[in-house]
mmJSON file of the N, C-alpha and C atoms, coordinates in Angstrom:
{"data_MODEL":{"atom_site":{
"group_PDB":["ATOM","ATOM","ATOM","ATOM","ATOM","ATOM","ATOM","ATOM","ATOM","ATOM","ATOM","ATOM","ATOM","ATOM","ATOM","ATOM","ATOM","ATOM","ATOM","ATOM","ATOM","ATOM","ATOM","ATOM","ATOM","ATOM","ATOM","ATOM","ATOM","ATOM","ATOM","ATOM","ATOM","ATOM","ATOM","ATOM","ATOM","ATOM","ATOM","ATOM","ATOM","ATOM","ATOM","ATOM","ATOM","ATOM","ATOM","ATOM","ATOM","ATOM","ATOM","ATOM","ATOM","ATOM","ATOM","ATOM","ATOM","ATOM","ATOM","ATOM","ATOM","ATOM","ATOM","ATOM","ATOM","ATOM","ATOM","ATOM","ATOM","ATOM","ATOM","ATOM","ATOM","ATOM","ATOM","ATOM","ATOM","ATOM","ATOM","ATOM","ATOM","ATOM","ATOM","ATOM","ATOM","ATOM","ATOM","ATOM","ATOM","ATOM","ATOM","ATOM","ATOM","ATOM","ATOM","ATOM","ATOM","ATOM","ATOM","ATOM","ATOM","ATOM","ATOM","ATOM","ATOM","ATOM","ATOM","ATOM","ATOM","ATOM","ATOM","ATOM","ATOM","ATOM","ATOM","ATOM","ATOM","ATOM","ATOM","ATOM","ATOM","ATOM","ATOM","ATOM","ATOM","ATOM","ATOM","ATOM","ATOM","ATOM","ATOM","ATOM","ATOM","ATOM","ATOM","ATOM","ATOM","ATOM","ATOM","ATOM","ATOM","ATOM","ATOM","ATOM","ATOM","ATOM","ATOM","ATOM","ATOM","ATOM","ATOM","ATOM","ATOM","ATOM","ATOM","ATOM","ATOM","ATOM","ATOM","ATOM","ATOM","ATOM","ATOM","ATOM","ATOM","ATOM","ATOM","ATOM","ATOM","ATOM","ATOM","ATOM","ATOM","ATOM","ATOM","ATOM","ATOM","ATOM","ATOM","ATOM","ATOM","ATOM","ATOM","ATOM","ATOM","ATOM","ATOM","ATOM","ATOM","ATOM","ATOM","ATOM","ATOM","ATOM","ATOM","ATOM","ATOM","ATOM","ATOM","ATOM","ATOM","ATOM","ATOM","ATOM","ATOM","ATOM","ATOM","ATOM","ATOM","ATOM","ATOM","ATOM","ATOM","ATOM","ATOM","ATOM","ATOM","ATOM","ATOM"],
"id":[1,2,3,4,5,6,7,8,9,10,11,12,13,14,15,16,17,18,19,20,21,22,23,24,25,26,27,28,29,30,31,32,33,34,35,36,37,38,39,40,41,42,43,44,45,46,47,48,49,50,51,52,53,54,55,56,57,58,59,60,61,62,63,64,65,66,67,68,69,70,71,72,73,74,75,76,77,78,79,80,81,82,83,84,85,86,87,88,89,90,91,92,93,94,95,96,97,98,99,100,101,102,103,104,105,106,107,108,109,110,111,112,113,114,115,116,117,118,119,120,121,122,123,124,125,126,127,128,129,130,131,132,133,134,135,136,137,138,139,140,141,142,143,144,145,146,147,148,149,150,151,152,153,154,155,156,157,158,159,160,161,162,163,164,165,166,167,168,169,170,171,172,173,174,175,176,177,178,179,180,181,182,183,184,185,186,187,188,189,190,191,192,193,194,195,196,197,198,199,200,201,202,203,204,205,206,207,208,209,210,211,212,213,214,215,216,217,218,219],
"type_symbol":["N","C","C","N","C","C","N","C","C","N","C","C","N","C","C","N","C","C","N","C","C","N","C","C","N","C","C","N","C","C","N","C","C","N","C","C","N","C","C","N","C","C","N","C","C","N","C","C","N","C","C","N","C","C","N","C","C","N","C","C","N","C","C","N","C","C","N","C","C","N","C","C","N","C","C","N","C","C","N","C","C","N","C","C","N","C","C","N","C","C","N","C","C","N","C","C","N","C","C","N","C","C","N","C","C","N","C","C","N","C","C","N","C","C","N","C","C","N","C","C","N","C","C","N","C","C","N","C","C","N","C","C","N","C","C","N","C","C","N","C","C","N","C","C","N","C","C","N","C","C","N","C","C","N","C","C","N","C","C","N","C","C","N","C","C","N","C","C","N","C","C","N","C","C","N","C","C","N","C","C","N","C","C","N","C","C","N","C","C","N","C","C","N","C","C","N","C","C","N","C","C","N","C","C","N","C","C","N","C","C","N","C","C","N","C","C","N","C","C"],
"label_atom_id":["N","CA","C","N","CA","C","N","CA","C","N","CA","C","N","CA","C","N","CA","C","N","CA","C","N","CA","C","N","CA","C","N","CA","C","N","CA","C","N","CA","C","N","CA","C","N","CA","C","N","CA","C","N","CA","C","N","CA","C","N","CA","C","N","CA","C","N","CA","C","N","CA","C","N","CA","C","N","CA","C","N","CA","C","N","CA","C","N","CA","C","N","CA","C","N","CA","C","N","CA","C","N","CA","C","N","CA","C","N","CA","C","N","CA","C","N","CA","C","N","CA","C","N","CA","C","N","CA","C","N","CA","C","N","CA","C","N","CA","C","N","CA","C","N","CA","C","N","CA","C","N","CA","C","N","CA","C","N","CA","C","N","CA","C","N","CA","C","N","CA","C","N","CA","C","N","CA","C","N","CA","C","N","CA","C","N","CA","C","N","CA","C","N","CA","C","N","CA","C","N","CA","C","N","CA","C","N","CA","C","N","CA","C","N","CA","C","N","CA","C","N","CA","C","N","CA","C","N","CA","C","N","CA","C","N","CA","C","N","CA","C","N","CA","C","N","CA","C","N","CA","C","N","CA","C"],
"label_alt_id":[null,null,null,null,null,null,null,null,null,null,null,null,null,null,null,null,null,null,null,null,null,null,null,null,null,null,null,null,null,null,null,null,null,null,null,null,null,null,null,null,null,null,null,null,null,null,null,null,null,null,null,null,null,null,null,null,null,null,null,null,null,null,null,null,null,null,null,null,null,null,null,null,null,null,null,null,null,null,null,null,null,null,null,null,null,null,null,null,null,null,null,null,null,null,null,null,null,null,null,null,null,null,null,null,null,null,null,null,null,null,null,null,null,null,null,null,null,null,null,null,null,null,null,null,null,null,null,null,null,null,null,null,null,null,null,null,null,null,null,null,null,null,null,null,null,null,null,null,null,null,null,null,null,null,null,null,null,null,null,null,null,null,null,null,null,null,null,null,null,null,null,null,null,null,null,null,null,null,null,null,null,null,null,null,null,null,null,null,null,null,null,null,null,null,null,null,null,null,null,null,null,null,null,null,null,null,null,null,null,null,null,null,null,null,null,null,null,null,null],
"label_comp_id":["UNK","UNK","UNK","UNK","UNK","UNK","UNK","UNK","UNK","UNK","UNK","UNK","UNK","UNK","UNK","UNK","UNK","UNK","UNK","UNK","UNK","UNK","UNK","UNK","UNK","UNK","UNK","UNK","UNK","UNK","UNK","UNK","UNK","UNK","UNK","UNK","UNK","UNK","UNK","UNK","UNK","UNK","UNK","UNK","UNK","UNK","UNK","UNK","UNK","UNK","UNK","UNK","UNK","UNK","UNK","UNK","UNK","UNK","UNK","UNK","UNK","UNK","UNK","UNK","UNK","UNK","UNK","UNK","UNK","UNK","UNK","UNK","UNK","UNK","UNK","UNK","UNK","UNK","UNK","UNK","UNK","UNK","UNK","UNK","UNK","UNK","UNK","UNK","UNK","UNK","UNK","UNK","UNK","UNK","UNK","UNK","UNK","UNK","UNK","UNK","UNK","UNK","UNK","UNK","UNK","UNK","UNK","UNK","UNK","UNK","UNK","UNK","UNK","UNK","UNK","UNK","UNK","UNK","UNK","UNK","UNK","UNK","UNK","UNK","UNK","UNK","UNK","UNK","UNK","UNK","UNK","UNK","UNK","UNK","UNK","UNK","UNK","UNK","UNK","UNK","UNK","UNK","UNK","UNK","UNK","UNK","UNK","UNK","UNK","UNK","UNK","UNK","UNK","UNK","UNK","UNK","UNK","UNK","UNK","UNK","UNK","UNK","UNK","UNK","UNK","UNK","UNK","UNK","UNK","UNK","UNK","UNK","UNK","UNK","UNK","UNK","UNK","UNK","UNK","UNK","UNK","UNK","UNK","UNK","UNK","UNK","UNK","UNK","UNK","UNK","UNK","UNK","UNK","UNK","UNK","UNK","UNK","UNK","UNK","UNK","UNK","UNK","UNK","UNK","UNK","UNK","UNK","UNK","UNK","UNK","UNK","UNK","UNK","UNK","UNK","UNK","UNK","UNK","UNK"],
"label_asym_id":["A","A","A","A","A","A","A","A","A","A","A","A","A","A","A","A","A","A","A","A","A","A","A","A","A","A","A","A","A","A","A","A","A","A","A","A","A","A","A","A","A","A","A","A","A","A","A","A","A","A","A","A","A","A","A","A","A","A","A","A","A","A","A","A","A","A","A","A","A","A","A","A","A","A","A","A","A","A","A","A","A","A","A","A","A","A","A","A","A","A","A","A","A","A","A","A","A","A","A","A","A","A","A","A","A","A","A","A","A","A","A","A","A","A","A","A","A","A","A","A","A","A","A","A","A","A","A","A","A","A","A","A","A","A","A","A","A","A","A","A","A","A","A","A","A","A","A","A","A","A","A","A","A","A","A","A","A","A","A","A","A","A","A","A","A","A","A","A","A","A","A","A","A","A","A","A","A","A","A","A","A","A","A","A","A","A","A","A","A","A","A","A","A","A","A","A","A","A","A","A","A","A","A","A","A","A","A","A","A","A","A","A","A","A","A","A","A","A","A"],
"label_entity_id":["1","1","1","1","1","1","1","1","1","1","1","1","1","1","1","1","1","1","1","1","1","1","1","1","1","1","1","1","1","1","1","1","1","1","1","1","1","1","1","1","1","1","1","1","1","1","1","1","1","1","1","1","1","1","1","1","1","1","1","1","1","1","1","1","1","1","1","1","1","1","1","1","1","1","1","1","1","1","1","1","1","1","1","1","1","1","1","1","1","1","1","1","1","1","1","1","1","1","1","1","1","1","1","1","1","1","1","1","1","1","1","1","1","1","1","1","1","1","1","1","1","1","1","1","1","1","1","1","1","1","1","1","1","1","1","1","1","1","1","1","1","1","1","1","1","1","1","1","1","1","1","1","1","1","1","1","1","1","1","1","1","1","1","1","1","1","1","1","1","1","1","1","1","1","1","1","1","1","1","1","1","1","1","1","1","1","1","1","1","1","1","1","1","1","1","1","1","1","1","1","1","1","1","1","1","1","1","1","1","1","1","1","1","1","1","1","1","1","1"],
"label_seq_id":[1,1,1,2,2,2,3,3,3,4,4,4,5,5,5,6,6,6,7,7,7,8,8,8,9,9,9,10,10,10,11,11,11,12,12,12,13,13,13,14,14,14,15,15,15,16,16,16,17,17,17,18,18,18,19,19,19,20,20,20,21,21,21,22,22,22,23,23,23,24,24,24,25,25,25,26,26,26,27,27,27,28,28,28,29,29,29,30,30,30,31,31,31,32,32,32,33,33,33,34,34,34,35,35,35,36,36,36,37,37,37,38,38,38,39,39,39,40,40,40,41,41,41,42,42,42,43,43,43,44,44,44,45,45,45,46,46,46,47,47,47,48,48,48,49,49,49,50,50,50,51,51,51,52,52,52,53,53,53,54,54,54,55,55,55,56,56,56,57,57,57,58,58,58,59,59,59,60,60,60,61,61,61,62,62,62,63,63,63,64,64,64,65,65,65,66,66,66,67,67,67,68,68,68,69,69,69,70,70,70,71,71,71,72,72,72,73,73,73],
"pdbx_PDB_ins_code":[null,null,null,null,null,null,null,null,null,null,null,null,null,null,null,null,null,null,null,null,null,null,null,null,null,null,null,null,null,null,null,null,null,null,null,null,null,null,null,null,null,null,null,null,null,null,null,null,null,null,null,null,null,null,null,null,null,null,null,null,null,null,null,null,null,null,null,null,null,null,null,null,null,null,null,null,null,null,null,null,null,null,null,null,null,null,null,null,null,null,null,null,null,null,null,null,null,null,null,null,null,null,null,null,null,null,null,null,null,null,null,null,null,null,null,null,null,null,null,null,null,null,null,null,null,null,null,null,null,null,null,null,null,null,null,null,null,null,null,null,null,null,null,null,null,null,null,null,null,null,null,null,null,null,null,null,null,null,null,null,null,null,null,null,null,null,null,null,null,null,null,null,null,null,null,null,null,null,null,null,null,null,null,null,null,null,null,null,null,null,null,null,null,null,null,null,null,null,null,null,null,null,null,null,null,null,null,null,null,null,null,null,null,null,null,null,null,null,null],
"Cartn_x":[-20.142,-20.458,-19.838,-19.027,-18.117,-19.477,-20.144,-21.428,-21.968,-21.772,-22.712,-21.514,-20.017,-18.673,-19.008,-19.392,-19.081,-19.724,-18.548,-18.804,-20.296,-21.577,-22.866,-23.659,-23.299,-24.558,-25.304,-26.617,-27.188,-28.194,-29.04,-29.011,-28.775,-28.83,-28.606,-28.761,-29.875,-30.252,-31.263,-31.144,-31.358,-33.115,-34.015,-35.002,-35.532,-35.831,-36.784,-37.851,-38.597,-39.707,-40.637,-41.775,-42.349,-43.917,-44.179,-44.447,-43.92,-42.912,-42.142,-40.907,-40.608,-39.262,-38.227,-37.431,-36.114,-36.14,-36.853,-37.016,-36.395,-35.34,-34.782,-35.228,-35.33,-35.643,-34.043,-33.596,-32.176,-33.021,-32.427,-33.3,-32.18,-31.403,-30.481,-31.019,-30.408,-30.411,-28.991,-29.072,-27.589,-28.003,-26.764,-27.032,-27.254,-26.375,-27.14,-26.323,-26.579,-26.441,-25.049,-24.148,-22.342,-22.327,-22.699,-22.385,-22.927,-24.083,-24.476,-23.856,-22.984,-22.291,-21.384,-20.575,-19.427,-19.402,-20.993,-21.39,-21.261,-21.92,-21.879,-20.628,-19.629,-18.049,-17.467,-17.601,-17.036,-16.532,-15.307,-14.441,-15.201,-15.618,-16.65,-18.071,-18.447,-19.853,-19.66,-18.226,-18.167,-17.566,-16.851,-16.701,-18.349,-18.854,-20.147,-20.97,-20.836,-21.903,-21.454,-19.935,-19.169,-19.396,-20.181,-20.715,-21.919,-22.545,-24.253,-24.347,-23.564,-23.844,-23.6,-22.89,-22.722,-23.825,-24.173,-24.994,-26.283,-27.046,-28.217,-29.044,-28.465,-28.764,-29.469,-30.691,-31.133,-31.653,-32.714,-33.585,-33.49,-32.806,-32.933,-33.594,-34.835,-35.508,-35.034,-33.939,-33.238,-34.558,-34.901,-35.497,-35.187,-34.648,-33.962,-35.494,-35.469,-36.529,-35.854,-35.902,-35.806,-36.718,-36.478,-37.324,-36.882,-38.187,-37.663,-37.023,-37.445,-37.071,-38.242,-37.625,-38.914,-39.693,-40.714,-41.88,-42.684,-43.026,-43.64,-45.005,-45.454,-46.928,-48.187],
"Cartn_y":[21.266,19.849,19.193,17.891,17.294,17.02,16.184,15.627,16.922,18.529,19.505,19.761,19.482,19.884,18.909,17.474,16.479,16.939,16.412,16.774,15.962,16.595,16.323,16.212,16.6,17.069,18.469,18.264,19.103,19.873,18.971,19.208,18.522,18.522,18.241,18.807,18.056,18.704,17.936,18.184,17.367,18.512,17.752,18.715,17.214,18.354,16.942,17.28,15.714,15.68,16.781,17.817,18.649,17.778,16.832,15.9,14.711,13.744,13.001,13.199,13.703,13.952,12.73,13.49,13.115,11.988,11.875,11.245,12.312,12.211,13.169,12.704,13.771,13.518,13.955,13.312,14.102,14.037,14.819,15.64,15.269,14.774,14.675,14.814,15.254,15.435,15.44,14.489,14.351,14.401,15.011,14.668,13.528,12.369,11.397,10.114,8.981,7.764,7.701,7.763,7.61,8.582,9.906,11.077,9.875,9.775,9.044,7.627,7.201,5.94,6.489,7.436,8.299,8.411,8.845,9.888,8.43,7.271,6.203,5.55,5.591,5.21,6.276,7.348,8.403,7.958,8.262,8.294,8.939,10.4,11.165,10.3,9.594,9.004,7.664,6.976,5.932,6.241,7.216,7.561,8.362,8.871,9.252,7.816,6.642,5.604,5.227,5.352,4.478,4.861,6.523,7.163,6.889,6.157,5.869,4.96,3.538,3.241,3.984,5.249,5.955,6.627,7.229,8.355,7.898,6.748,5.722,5.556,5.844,6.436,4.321,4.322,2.989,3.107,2.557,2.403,3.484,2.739,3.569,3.328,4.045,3.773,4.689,3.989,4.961,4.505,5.885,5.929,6.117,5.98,6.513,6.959,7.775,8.245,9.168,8.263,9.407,9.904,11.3,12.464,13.008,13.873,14.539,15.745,16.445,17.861,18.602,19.483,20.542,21.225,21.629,22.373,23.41,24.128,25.585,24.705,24.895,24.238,25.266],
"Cartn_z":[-5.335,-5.305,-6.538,-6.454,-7.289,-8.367,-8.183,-8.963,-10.036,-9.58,-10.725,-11.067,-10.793,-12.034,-12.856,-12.785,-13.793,-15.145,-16.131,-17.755,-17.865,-18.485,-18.557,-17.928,-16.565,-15.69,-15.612,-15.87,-16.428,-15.161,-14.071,-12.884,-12.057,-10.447,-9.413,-8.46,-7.638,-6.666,-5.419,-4.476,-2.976,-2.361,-2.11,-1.308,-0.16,0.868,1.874,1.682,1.686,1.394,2.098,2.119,3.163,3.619,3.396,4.383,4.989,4.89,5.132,5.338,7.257,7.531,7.81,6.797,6.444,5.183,4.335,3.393,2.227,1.655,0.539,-0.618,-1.435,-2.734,-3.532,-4.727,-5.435,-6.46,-7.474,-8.665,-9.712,-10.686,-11.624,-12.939,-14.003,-15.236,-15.735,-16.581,-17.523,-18.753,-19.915,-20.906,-21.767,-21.798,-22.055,-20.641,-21.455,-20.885,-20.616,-21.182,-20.675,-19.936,-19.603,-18.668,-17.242,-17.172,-16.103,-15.672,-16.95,-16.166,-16.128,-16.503,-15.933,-14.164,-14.038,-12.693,-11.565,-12.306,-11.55,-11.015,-11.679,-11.594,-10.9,-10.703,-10.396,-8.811,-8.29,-6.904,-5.955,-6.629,-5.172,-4.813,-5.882,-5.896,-5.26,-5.12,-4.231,-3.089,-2.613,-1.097,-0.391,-1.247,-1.114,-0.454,-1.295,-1.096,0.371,0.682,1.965,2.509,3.283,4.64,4.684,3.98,3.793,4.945,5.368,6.877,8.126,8.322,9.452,9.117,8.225,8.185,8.681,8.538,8.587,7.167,6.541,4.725,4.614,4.64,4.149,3.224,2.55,0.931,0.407,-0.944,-2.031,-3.174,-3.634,-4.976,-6.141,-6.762,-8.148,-9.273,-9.751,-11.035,-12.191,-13.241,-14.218,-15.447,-15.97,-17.001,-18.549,-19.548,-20.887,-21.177,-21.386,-21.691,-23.116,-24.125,-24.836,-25.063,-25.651,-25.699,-24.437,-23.761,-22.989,-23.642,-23.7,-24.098,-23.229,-23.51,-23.128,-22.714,-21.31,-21.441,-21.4],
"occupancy":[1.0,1.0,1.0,1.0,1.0,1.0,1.0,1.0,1.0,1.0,1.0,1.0,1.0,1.0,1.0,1.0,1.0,1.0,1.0,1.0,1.0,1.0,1.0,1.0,1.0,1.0,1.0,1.0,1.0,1.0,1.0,1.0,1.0,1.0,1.0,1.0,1.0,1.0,1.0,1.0,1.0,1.0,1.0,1.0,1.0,1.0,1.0,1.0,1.0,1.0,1.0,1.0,1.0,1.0,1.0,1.0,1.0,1.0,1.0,1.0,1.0,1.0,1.0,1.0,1.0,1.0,1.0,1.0,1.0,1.0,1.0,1.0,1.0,1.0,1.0,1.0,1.0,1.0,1.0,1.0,1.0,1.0,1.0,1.0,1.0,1.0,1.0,1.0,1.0,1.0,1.0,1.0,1.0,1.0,1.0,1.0,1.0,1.0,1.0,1.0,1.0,1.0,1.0,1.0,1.0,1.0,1.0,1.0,1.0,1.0,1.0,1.0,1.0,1.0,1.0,1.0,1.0,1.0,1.0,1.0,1.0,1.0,1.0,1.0,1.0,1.0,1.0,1.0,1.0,1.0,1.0,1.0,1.0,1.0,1.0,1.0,1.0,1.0,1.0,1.0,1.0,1.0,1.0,1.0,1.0,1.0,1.0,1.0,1.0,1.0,1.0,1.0,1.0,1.0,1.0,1.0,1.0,1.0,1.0,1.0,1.0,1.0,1.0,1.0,1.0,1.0,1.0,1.0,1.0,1.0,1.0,1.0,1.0,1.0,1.0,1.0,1.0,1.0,1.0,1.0,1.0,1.0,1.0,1.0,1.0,1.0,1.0,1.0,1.0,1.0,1.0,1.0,1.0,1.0,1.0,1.0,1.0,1.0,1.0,1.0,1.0,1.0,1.0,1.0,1.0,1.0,1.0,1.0,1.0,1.0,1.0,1.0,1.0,1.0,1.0,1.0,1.0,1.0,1.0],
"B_iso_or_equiv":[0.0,0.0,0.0,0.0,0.0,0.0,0.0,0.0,0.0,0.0,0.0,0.0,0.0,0.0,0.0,0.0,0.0,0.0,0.0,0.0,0.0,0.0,0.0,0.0,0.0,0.0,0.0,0.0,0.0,0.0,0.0,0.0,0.0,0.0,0.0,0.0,0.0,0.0,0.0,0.0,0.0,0.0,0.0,0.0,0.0,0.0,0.0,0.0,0.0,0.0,0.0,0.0,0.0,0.0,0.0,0.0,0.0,0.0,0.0,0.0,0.0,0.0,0.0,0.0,0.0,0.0,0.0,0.0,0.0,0.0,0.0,0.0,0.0,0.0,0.0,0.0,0.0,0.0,0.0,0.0,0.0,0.0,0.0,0.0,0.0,0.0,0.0,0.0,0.0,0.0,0.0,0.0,0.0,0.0,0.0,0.0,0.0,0.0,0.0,0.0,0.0,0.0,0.0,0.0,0.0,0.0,0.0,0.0,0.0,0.0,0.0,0.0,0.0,0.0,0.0,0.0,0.0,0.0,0.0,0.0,0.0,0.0,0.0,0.0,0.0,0.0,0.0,0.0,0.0,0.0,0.0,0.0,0.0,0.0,0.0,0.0,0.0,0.0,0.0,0.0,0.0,0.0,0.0,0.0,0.0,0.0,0.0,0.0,0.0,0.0,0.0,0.0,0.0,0.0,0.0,0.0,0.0,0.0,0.0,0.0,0.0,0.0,0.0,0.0,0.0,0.0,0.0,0.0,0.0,0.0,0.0,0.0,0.0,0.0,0.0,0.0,0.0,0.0,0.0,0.0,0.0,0.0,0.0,0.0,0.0,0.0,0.0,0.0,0.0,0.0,0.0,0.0,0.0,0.0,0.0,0.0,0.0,0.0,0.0,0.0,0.0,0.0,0.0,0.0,0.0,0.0,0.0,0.0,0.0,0.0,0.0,0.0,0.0,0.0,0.0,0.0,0.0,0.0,0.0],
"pdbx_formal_charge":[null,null,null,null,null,null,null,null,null,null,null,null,null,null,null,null,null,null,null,null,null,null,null,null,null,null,null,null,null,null,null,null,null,null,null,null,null,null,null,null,null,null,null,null,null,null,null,null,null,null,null,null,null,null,null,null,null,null,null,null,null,null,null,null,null,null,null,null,null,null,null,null,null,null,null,null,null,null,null,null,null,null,null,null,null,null,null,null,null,null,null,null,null,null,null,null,null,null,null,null,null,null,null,null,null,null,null,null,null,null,null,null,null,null,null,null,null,null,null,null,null,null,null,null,null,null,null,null,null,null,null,null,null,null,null,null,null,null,null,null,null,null,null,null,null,null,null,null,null,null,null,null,null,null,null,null,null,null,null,null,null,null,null,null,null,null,null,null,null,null,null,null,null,null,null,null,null,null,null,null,null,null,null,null,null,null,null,null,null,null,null,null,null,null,null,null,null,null,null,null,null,null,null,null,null,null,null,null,null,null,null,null,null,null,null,null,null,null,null],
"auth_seq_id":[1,1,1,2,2,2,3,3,3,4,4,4,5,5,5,6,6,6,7,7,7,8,8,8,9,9,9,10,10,10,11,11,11,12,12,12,13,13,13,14,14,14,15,15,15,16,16,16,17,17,17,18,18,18,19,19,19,20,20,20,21,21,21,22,22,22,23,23,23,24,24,24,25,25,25,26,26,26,27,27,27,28,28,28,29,29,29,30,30,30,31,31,31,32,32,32,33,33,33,34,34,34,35,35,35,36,36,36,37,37,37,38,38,38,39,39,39,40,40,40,41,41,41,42,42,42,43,43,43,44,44,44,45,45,45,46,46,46,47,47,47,48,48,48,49,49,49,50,50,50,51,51,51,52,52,52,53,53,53,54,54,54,55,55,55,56,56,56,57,57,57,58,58,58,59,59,59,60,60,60,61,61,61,62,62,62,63,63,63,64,64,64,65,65,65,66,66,66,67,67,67,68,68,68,69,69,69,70,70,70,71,71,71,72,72,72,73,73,73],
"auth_comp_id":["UNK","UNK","UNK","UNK","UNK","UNK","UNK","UNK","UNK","UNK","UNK","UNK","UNK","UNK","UNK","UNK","UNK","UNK","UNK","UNK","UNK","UNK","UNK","UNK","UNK","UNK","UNK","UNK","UNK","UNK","UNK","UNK","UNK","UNK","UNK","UNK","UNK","UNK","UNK","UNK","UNK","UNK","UNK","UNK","UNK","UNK","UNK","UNK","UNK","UNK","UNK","UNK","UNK","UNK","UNK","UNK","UNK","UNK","UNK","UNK","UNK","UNK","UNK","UNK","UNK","UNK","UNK","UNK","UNK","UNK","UNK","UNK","UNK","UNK","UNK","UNK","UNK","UNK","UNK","UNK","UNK","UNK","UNK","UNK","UNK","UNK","UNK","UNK","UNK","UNK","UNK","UNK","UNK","UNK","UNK","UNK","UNK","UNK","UNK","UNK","UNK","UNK","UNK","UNK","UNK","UNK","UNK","UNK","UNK","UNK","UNK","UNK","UNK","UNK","UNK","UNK","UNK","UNK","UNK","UNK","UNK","UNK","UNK","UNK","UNK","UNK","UNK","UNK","UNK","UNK","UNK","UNK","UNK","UNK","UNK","UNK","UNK","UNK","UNK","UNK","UNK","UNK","UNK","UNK","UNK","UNK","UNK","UNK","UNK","UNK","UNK","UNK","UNK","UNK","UNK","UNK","UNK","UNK","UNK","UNK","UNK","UNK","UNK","UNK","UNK","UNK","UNK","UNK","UNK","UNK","UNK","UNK","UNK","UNK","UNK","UNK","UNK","UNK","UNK","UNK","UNK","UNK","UNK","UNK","UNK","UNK","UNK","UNK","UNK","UNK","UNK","UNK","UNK","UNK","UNK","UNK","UNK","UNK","UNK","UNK","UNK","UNK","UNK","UNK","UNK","UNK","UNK","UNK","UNK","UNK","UNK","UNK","UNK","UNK","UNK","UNK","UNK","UNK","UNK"],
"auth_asym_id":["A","A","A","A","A","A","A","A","A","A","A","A","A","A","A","A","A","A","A","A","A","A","A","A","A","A","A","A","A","A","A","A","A","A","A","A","A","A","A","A","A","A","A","A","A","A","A","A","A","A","A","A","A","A","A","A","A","A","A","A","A","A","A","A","A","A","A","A","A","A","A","A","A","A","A","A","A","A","A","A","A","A","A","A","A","A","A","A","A","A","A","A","A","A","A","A","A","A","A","A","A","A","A","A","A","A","A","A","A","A","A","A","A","A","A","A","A","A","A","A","A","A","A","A","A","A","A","A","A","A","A","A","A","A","A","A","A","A","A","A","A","A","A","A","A","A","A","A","A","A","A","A","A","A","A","A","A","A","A","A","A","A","A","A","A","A","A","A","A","A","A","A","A","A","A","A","A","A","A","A","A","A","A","A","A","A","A","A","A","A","A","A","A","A","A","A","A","A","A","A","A","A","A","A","A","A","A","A","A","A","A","A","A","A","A","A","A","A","A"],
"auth_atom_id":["N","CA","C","N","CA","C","N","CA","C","N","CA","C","N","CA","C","N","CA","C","N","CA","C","N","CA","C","N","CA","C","N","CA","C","N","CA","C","N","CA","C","N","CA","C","N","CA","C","N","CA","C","N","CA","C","N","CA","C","N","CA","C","N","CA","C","N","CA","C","N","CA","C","N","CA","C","N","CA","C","N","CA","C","N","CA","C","N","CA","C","N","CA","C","N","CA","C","N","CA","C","N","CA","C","N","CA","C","N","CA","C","N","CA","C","N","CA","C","N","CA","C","N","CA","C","N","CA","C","N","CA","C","N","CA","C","N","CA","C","N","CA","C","N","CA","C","N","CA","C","N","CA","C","N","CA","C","N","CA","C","N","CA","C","N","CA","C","N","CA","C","N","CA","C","N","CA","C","N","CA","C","N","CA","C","N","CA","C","N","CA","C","N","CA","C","N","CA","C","N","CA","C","N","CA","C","N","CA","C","N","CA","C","N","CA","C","N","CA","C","N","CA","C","N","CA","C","N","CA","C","N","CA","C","N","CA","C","N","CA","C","N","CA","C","N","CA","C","N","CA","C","N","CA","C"],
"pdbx_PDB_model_num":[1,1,1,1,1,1,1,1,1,1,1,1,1,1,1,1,1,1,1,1,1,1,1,1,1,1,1,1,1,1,1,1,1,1,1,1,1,1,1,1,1,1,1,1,1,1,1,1,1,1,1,1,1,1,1,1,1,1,1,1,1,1,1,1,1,1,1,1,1,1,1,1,1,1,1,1,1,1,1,1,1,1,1,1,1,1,1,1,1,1,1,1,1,1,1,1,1,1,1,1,1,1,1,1,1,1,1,1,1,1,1,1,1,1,1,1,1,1,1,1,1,1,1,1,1,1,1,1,1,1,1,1,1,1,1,1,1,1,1,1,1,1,1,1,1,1,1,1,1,1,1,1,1,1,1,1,1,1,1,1,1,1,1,1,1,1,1,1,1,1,1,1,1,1,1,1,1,1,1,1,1,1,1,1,1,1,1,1,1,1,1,1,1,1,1,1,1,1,1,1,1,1,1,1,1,1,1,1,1,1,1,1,1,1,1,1,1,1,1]
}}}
């Protein structure tokens, strides 16, 4: 997947919801803020957006969240 080569992506990853079919969840982690406007500009990420009307791909709720360091819980 073009999106887990990009320089600062840290994860990436797609699950369906297991009560709400066909509702996807994507999972991302970048290192910081320019990796992700990198990821946003990126060629695969706009031929990606252009099959979203064939596909039936409607609402999207993007979340963005800074986090600190991980911790042992």
């Amino acid at each position: 997947m073009s999106s887990r080569a990009e320089d600062g992506c840290e994860e990436y990853s797609y699950a369906e919801d297991v009560l709400e079919a066909g509702l996807i969840h994507v999972k991302e982690m970048w290192r910081d803020q320019a990796a992700l406007d990198r990821h946003f500009a990126s060629q695969h990420l706009a031929q990606w957006r252009a099959t979203w009307q064939k596909l039936d791909i409607g609402e999207r709720n993007l979340r963005c969240y800074e986090v600190g360091e991980p911790r042992v819980a």
